[in-house]
PDB file of C-alpha atoms in Angstrom:
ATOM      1  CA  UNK E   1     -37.691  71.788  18.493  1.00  0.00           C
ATOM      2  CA  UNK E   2     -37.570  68.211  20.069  1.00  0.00           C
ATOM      3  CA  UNK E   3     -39.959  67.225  22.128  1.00  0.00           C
ATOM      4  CA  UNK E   4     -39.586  64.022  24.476  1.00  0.00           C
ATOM      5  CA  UNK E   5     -42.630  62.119  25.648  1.00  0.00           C
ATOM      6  CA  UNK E   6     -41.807  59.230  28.132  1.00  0.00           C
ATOM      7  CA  UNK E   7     -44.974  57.648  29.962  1.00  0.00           C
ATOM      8  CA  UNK E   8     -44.667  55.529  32.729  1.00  0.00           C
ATOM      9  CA  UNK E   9     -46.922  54.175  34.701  1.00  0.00           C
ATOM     10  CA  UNK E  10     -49.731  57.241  34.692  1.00  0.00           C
ATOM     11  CA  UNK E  11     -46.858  60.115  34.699  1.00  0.00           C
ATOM     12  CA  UNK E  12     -45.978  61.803  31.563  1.00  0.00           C
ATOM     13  CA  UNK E  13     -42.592  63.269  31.337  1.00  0.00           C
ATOM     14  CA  UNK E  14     -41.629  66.097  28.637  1.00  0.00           C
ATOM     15  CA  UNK E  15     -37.828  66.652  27.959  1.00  0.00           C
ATOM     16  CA  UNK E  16     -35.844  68.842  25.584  1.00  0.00           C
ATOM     17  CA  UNK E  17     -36.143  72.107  24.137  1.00  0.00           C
ATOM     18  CA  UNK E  18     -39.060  72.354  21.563  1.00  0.00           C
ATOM     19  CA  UNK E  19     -40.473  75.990  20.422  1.00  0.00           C
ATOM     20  CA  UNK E  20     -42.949  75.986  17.218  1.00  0.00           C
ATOM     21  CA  UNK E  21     -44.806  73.014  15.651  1.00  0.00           C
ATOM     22  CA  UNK E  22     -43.404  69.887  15.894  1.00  0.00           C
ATOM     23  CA  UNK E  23     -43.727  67.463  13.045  1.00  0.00           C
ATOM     24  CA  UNK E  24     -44.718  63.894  13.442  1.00  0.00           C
ATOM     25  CA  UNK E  25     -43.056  60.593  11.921  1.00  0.00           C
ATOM     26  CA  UNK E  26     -45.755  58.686  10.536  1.00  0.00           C
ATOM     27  CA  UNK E  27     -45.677  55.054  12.806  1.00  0.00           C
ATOM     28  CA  UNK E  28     -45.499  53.170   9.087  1.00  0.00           C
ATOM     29  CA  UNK E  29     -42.021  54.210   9.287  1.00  0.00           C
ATOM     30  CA  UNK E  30     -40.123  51.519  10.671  1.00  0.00           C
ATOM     31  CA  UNK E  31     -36.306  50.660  10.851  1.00  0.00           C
ATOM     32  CA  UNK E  32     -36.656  46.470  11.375  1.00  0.00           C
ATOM     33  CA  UNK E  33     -35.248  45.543   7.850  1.00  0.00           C
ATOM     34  CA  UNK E  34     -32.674  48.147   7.444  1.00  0.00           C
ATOM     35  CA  UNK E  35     -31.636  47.204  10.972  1.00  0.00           C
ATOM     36  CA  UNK E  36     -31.420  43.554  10.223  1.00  0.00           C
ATOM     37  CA  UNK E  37     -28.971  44.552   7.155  1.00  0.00           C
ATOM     38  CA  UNK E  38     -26.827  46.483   9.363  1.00  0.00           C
ATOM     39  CA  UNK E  39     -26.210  43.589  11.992  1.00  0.00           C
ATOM     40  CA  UNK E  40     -25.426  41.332   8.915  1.00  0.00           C
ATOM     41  CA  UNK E  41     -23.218  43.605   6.930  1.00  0.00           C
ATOM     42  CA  UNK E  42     -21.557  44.057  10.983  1.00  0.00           C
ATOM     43  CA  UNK E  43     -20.458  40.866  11.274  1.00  0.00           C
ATOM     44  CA  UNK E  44     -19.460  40.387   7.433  1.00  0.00           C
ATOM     45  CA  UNK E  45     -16.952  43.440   8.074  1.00  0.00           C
ATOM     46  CA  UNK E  46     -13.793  43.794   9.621  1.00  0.00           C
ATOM     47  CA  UNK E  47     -13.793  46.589  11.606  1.00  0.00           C
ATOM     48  CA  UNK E  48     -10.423  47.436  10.390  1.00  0.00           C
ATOM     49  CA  UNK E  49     -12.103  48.387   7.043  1.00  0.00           C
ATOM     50  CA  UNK E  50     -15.130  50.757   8.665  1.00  0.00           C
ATOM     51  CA  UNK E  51     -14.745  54.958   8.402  1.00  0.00           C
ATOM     52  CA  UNK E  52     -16.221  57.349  10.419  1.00  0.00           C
ATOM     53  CA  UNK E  53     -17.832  60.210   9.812  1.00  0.00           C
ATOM     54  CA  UNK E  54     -19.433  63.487  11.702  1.00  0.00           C
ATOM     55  CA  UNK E  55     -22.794  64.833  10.551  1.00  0.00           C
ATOM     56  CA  UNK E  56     -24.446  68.150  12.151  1.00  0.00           C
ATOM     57  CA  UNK E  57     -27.482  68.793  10.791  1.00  0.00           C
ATOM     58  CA  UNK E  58     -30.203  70.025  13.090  1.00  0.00           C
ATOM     59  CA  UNK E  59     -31.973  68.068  15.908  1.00  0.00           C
ATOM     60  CA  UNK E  60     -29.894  64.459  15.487  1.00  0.00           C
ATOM     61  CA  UNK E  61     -32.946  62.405  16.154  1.00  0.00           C
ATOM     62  CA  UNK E  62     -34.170  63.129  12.519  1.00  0.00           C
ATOM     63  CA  UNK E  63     -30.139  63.119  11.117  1.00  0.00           C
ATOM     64  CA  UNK E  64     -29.680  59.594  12.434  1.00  0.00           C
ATOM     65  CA  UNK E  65     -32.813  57.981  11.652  1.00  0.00           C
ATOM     66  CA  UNK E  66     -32.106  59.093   8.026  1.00  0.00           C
ATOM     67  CA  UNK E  67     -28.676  57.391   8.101  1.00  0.00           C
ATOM     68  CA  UNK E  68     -29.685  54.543   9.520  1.00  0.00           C
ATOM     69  CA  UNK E  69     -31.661  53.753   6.558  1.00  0.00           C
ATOM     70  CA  UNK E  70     -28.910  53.881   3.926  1.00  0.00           C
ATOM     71  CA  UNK E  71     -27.358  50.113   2.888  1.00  0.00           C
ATOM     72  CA  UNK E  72     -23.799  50.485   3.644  1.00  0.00           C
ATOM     73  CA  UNK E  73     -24.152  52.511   7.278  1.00  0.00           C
ATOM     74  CA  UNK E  74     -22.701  50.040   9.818  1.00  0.00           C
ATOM     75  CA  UNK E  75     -23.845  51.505  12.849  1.00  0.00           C
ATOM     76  CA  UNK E  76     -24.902  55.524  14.030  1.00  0.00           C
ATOM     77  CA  UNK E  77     -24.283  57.413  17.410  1.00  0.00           C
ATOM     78  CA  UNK E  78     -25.744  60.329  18.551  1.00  0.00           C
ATOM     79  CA  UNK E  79     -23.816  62.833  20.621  1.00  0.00           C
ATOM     80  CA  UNK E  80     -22.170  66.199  21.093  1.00  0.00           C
ATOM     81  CA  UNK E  81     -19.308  67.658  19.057  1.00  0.00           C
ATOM     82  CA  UNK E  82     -16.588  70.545  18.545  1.00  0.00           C
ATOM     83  CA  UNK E  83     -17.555  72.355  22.012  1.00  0.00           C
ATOM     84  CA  UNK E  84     -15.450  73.669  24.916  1.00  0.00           C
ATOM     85  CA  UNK E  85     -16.219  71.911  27.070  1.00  0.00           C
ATOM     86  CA  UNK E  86     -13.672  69.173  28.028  1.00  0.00           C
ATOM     87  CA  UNK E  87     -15.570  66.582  29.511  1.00  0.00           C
ATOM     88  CA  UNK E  88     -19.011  65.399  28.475  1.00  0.00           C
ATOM     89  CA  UNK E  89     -21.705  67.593  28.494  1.00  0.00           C
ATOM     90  CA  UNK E  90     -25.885  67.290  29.206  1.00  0.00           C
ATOM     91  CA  UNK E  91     -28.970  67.412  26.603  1.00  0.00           C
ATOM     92  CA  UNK E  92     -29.867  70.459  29.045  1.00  0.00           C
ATOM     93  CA  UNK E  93     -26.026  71.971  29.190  1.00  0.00           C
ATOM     94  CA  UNK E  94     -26.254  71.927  25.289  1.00  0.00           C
ATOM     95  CA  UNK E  95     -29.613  73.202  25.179  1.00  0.00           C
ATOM     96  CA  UNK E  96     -28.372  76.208  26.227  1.00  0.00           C
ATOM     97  CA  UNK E  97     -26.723  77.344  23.107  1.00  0.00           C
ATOM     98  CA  UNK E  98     -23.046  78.110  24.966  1.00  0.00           C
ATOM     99  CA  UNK E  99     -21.701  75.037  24.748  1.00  0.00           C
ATOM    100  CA  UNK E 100     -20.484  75.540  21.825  1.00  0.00           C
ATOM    101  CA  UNK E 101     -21.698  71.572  21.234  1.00  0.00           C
ATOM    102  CA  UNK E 102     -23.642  70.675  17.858  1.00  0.00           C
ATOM    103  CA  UNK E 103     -26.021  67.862  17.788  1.00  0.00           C
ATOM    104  CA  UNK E 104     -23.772  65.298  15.697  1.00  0.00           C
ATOM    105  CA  UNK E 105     -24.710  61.991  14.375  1.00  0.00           C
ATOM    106  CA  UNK E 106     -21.242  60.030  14.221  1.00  0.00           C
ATOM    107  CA  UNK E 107     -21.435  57.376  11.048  1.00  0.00           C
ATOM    108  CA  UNK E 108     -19.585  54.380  11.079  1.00  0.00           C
ATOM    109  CA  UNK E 109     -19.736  53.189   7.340  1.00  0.00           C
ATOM    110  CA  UNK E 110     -18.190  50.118   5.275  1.00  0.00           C
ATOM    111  CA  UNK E 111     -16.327  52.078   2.053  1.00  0.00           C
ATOM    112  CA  UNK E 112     -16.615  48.865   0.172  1.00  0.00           C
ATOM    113  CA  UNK E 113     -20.580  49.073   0.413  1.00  0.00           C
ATOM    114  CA  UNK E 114     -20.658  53.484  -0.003  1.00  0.00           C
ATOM    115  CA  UNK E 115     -18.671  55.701  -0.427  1.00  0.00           C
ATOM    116  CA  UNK E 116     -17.891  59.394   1.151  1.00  0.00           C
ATOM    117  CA  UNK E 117     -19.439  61.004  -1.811  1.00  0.00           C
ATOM    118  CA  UNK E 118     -22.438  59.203  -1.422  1.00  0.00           C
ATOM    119  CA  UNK E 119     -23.080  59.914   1.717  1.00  0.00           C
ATOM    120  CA  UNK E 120     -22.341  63.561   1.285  1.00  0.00           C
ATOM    121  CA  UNK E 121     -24.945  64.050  -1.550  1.00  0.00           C
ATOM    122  CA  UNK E 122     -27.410  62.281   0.940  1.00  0.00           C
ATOM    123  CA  UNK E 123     -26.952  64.416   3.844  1.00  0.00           C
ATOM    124  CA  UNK E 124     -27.394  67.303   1.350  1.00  0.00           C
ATOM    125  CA  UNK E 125     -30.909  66.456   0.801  1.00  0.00           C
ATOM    126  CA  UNK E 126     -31.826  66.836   4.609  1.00  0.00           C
ATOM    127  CA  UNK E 127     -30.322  70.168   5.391  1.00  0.00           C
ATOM    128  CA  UNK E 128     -30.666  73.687   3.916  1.00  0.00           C
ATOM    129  CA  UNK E 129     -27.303  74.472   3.644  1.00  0.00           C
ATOM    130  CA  UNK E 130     -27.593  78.207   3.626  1.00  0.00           C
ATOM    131  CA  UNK E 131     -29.510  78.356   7.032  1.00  0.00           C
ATOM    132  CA  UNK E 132     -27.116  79.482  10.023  1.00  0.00           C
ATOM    133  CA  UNK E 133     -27.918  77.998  13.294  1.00  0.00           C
ATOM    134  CA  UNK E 134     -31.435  76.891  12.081  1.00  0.00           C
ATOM    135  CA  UNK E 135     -32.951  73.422  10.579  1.00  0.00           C
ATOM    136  CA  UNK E 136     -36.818  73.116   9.998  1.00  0.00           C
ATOM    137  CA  UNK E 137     -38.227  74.306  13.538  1.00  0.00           C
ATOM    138  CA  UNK E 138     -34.560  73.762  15.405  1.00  0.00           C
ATOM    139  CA  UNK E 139     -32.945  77.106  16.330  1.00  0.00           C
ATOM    140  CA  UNK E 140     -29.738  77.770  18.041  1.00  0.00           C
ATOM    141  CA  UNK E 141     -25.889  76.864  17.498  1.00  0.00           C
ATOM    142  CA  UNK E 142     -26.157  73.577  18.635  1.00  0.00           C
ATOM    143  CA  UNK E 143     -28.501  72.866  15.498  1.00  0.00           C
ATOM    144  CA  UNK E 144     -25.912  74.322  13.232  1.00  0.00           C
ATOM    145  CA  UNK E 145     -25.000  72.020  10.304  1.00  0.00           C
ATOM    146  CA  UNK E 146     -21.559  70.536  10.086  1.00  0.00           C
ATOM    147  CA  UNK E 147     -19.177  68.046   9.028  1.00  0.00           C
ATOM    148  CA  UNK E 148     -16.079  66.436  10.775  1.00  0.00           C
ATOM    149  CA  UNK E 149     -13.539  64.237   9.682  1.00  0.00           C
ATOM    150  CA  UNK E 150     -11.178  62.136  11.060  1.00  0.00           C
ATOM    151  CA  UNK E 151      -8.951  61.852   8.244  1.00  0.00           C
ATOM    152  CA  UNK E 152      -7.376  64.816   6.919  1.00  0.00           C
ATOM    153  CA  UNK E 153      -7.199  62.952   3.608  1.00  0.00           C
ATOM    154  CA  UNK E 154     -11.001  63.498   3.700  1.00  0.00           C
ATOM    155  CA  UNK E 155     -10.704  67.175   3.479  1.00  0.00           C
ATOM    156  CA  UNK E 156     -10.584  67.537  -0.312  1.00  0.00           C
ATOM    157  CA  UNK E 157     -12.984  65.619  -1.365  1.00  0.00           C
ATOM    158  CA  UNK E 158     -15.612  67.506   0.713  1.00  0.00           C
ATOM    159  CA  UNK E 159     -14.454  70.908  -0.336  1.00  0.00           C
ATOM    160  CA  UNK E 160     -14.969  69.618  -3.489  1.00  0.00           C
ATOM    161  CA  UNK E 161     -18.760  68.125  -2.562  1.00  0.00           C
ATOM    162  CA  UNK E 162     -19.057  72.113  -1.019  1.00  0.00           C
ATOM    163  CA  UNK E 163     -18.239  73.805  -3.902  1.00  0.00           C
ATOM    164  CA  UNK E 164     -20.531  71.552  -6.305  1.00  0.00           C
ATOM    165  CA  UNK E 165     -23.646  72.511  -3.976  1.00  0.00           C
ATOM    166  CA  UNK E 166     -22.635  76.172  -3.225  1.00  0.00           C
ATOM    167  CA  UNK E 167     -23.026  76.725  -7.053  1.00  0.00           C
ATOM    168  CA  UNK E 168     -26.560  75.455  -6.988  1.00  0.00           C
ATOM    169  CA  UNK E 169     -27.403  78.832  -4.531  1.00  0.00           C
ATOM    170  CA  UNK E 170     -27.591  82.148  -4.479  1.00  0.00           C
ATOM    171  CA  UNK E 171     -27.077  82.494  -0.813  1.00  0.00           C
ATOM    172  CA  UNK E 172     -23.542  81.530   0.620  1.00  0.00           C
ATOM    173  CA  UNK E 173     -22.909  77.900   2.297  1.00  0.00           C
ATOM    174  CA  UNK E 174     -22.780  78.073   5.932  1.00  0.00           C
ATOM    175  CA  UNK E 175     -22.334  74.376   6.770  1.00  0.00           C
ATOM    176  CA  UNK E 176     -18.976  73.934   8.480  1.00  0.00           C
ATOM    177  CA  UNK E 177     -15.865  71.628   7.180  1.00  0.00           C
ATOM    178  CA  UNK E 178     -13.562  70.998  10.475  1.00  0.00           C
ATOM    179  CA  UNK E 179     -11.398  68.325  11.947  1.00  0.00           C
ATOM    180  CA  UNK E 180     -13.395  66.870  14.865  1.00  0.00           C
ATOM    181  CA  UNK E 181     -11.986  68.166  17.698  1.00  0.00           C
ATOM    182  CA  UNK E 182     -14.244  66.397  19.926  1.00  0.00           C
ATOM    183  CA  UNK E 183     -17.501  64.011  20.634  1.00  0.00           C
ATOM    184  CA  UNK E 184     -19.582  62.819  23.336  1.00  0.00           C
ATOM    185  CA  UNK E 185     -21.730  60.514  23.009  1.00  0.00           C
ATOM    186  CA  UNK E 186     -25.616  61.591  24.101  1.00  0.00           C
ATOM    187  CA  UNK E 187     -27.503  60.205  26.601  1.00  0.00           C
ATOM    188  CA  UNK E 188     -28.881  56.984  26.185  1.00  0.00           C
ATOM    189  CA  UNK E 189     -32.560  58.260  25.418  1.00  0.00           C
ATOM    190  CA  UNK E 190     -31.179  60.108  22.273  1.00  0.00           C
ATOM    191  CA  UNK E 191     -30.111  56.755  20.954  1.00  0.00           C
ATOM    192  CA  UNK E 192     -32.041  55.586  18.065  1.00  0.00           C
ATOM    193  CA  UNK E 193     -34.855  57.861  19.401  1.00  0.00           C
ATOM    194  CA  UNK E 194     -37.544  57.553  16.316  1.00  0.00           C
ATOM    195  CA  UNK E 195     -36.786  53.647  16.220  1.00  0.00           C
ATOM    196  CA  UNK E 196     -37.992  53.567  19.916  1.00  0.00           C
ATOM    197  CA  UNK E 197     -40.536  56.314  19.868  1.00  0.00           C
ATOM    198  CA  UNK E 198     -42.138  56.374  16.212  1.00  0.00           C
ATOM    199  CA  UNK E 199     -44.910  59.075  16.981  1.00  0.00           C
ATOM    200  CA  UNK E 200     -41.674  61.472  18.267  1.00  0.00           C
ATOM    201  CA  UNK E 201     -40.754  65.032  16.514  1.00  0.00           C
ATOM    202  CA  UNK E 202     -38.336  64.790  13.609  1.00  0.00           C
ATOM    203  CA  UNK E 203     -37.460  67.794  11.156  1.00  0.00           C
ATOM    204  CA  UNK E 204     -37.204  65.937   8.009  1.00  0.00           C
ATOM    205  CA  UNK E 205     -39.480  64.975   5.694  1.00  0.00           C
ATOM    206  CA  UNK E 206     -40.758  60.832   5.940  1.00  0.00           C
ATOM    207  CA  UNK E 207     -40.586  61.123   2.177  1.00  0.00           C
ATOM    208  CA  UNK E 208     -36.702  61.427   2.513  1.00  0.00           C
ATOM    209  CA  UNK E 209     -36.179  58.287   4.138  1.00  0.00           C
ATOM    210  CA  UNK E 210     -37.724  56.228   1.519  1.00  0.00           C
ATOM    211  CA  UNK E 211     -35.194  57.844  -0.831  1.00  0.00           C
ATOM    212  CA  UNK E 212     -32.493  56.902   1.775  1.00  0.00           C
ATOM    213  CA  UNK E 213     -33.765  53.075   1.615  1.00  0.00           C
ATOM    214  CA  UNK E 214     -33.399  53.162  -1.881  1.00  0.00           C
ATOM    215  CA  UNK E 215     -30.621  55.140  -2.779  1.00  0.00           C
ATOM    216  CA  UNK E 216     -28.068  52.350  -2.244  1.00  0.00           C
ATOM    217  CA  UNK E 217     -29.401  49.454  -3.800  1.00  0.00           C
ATOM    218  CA  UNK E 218     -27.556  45.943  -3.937  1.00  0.00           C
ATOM    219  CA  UNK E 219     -26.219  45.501  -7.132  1.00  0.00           C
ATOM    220  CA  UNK E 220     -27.136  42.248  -8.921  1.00  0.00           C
ATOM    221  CA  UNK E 221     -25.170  39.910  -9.708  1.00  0.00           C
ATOM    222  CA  UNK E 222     -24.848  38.853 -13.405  1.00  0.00           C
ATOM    223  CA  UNK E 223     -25.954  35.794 -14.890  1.00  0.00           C
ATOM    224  CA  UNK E 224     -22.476  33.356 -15.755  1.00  0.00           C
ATOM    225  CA  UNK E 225     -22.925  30.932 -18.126  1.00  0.00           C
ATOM    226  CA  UNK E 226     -22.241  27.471 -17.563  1.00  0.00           C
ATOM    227  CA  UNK E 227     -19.474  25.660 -19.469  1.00  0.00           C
ATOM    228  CA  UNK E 228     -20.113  22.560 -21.372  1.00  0.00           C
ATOM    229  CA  UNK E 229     -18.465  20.573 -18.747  1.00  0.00           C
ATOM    230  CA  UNK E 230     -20.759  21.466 -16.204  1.00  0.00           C
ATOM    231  CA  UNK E 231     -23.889  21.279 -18.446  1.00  0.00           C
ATOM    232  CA  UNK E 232     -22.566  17.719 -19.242  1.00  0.00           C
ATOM    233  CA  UNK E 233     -22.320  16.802 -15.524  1.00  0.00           C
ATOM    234  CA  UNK E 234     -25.928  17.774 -15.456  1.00  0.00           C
ATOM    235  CA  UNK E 235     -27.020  15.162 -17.554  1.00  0.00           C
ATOM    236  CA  UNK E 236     -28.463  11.634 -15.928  1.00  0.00           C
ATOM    237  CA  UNK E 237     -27.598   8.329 -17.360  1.00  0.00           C
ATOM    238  CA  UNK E 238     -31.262   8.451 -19.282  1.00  0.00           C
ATOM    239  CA  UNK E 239     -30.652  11.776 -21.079  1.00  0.00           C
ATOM    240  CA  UNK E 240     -28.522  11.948 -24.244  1.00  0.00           C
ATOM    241  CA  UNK E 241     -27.179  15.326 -25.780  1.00  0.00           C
ATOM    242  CA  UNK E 242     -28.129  16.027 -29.653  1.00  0.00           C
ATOM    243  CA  UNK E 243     -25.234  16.132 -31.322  1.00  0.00           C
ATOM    244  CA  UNK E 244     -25.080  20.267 -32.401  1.00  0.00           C
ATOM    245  CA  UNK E 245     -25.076  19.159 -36.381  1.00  0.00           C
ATOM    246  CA  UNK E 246     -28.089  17.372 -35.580  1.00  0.00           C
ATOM    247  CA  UNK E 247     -29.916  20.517 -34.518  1.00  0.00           C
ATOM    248  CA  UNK E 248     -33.336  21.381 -36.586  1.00  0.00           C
ATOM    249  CA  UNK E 249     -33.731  24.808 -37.617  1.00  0.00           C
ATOM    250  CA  UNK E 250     -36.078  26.827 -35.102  1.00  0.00           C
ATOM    251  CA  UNK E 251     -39.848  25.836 -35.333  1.00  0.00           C
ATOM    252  CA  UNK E 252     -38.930  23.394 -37.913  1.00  0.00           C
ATOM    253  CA  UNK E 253     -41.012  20.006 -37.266  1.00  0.00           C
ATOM    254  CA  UNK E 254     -38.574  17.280 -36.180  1.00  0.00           C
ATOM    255  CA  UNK E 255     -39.200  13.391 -36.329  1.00  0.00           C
ATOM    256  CA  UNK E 256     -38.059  11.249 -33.732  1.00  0.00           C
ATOM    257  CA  UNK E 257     -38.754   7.707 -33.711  1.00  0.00           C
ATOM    258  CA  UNK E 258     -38.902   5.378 -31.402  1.00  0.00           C
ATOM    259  CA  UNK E 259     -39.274   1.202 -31.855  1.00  0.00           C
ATOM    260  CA  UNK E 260     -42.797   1.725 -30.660  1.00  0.00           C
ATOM    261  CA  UNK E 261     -43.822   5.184 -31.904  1.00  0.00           C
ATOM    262  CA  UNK E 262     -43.302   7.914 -34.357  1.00  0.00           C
ATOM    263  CA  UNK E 263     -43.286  11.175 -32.980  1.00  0.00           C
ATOM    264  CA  UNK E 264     -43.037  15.144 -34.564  1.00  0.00           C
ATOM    265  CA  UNK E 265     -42.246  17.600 -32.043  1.00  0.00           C
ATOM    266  CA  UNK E 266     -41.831  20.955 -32.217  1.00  0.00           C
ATOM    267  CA  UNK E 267     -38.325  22.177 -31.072  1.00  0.00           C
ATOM    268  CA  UNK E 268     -36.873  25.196 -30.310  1.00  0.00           C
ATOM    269  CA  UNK E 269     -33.042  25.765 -29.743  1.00  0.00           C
ATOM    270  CA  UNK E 270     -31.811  27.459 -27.725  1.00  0.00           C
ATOM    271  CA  UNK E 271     -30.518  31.159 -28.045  1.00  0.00           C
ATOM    272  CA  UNK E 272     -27.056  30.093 -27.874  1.00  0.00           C
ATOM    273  CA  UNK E 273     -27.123  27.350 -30.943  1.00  0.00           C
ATOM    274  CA  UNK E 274     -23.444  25.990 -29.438  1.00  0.00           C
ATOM    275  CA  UNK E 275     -24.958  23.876 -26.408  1.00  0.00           C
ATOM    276  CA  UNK E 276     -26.790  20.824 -26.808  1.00  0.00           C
ATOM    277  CA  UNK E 277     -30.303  19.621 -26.289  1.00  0.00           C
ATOM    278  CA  UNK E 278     -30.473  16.531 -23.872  1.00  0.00           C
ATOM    279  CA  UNK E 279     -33.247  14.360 -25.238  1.00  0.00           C
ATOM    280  CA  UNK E 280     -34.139  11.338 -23.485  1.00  0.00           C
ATOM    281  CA  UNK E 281     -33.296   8.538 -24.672  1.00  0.00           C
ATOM    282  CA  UNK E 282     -36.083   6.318 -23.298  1.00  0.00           C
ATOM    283  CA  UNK E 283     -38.197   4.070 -25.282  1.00  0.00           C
ATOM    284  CA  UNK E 284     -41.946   5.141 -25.445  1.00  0.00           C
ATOM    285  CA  UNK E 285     -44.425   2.623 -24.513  1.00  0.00           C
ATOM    286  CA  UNK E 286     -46.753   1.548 -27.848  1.00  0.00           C
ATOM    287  CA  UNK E 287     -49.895   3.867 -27.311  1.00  0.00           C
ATOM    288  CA  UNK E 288     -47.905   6.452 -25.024  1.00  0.00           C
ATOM    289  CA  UNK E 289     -45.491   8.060 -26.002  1.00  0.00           C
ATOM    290  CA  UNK E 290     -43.192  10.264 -23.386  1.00  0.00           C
ATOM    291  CA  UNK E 291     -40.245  12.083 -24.124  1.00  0.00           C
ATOM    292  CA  UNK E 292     -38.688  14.160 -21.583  1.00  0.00           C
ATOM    293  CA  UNK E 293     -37.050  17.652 -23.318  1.00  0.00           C
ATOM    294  CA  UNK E 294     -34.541  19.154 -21.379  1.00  0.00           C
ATOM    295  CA  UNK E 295     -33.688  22.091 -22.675  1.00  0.00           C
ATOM    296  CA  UNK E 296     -30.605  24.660 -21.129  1.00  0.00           C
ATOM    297  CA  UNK E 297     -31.369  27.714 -21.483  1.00  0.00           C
ATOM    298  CA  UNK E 298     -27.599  29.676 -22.338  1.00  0.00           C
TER     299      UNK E 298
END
């Protein structure tokens, strides 16, 4: 049950077809970085290399504000799909339950970021998959749950993601695998709804889209180490590597002389006993001495 509030000037206008309680999305919830991520990942990808996708899963303000969140979504639409009618229909048309229309959420996603599987086992967390024509307070065929491919390749692989969840129920899966026959994308108000209108209805759980926001993390990038050549051209003029038979044993004391000073210092090598210690190789002023330890950590 979605409920529309639109205020302008002192007029208060209430659209869509709400019945039952309607649950809040808390204002903290907020789409700005996940958005800025998507732009970026946008213009890093070729559009060649984006999939689509076709979720139904109850009222699609709720669906796409979930996907939206996910690292790896490119960009969501929300429309109408797999009805009879041939030309685009309206929110009040669909309302209607004989359209035959389900709220969809189409998903255009960059495989090299996530992958199908992923995103199946995500949309499985907002939906009861045994529910027929129902999601939280949502009740009618066009709130059926659903997913549509475009590639007929895809069709295995989410049988398979099917059968792995049907065995976690007693009750029989109801959530329907079919080619998409057709979309239409929803009027412009539907678009991004809970980005524009925090405060508005959603189904699902604000706890889930925290677990969307993390469930794709970037993956850090390990730490290469540097060759000698490059720790070499690190070194300035001043600074002269130990020679590694010179090294002292770890918190042994070391002497190091200078014509003006004698000096123990404590020094300890580094994990990786094959790189040299720069030591500087400037003379110490009588009464002050200063040695600059550089020391690489491998």
């Amino acid at each position: 049950m979605k409920i529309l509030f639109f205020t302008l000037m002192t007029t208060v206008f209430t659209m869509g077809c709400a019945n039952g309680n309607s649950q809040r999305t808390p204002s903290l919830i907020t789409n700005d970085e996940n958005s800025t991520h998507q732009q970026a990942e946008m213009k890093k990808t070729n559009k060649s290399k984006s999939t689509d996708i076709y979720f139904a899963g109850g009222c699609f303000w709720g669906t796409e504000h979930f996907f939206k969140q996910i690292r790896g979504v490119l960009t969501t639409e929300v429309g109408y799909a797999n009805g009879k009618l041939s030309k685009a229909p309206s929110y009040e048309q669909v309302s209607t339950g004989n359209t035959g229309f389900a709220e969809t959420v189409k998903v255009t996603y960059n495989p090299q970021l996530i992958d199908l599987n992923q995103l199946l086992d995500l949309y499985f967390k907002i939906i009861d998959p045994t529910s027929l024509n129902k999601q939280g307070n949502d009740r009618g065929t066009q709130y059926r749950t659903g997913i549509y491919y475009v590639n007929e390749t895809e069709k295995p692989l989410i049988d398979r993601a099917i059968a792995t969840l049907a065995a976690q129920y007693s009750k029989p899966i109801v959530v329907e695998v079919l080619p998409l026959k057709n979309f239409y994308k929803a009027e412009e108000y539907h678009q991004a709804y809970l980005d524009k209108n925090p405060q508005g209805y959603c189904h699902i759980s604000p706890a889930l889209f925290e677990i969307a926001r993390k469930a794709n993390p970037v993956k850090q990038k390990g730490f290469k180490k540097p060759s000698q050549a490059d720790l070499r051209k690190q070194l300035t003029p001043n600074n002269t590597p130990l020679p590694k038979k010179a090294l002292p044993s770890a918190h042994l004391p070391m002497l190091i002389t200078t014509s003006s000073a004698k000096v123990f210092m404590w020094i300890l090598p580094p994990a990786n006993p094959s790189l040299s210690l720069p030591i500087s190789s400037n003379q110490a002023v009588a009464g002050q001495v200063s040695l600059n330890l550089l020391i690489k950590n491998s």
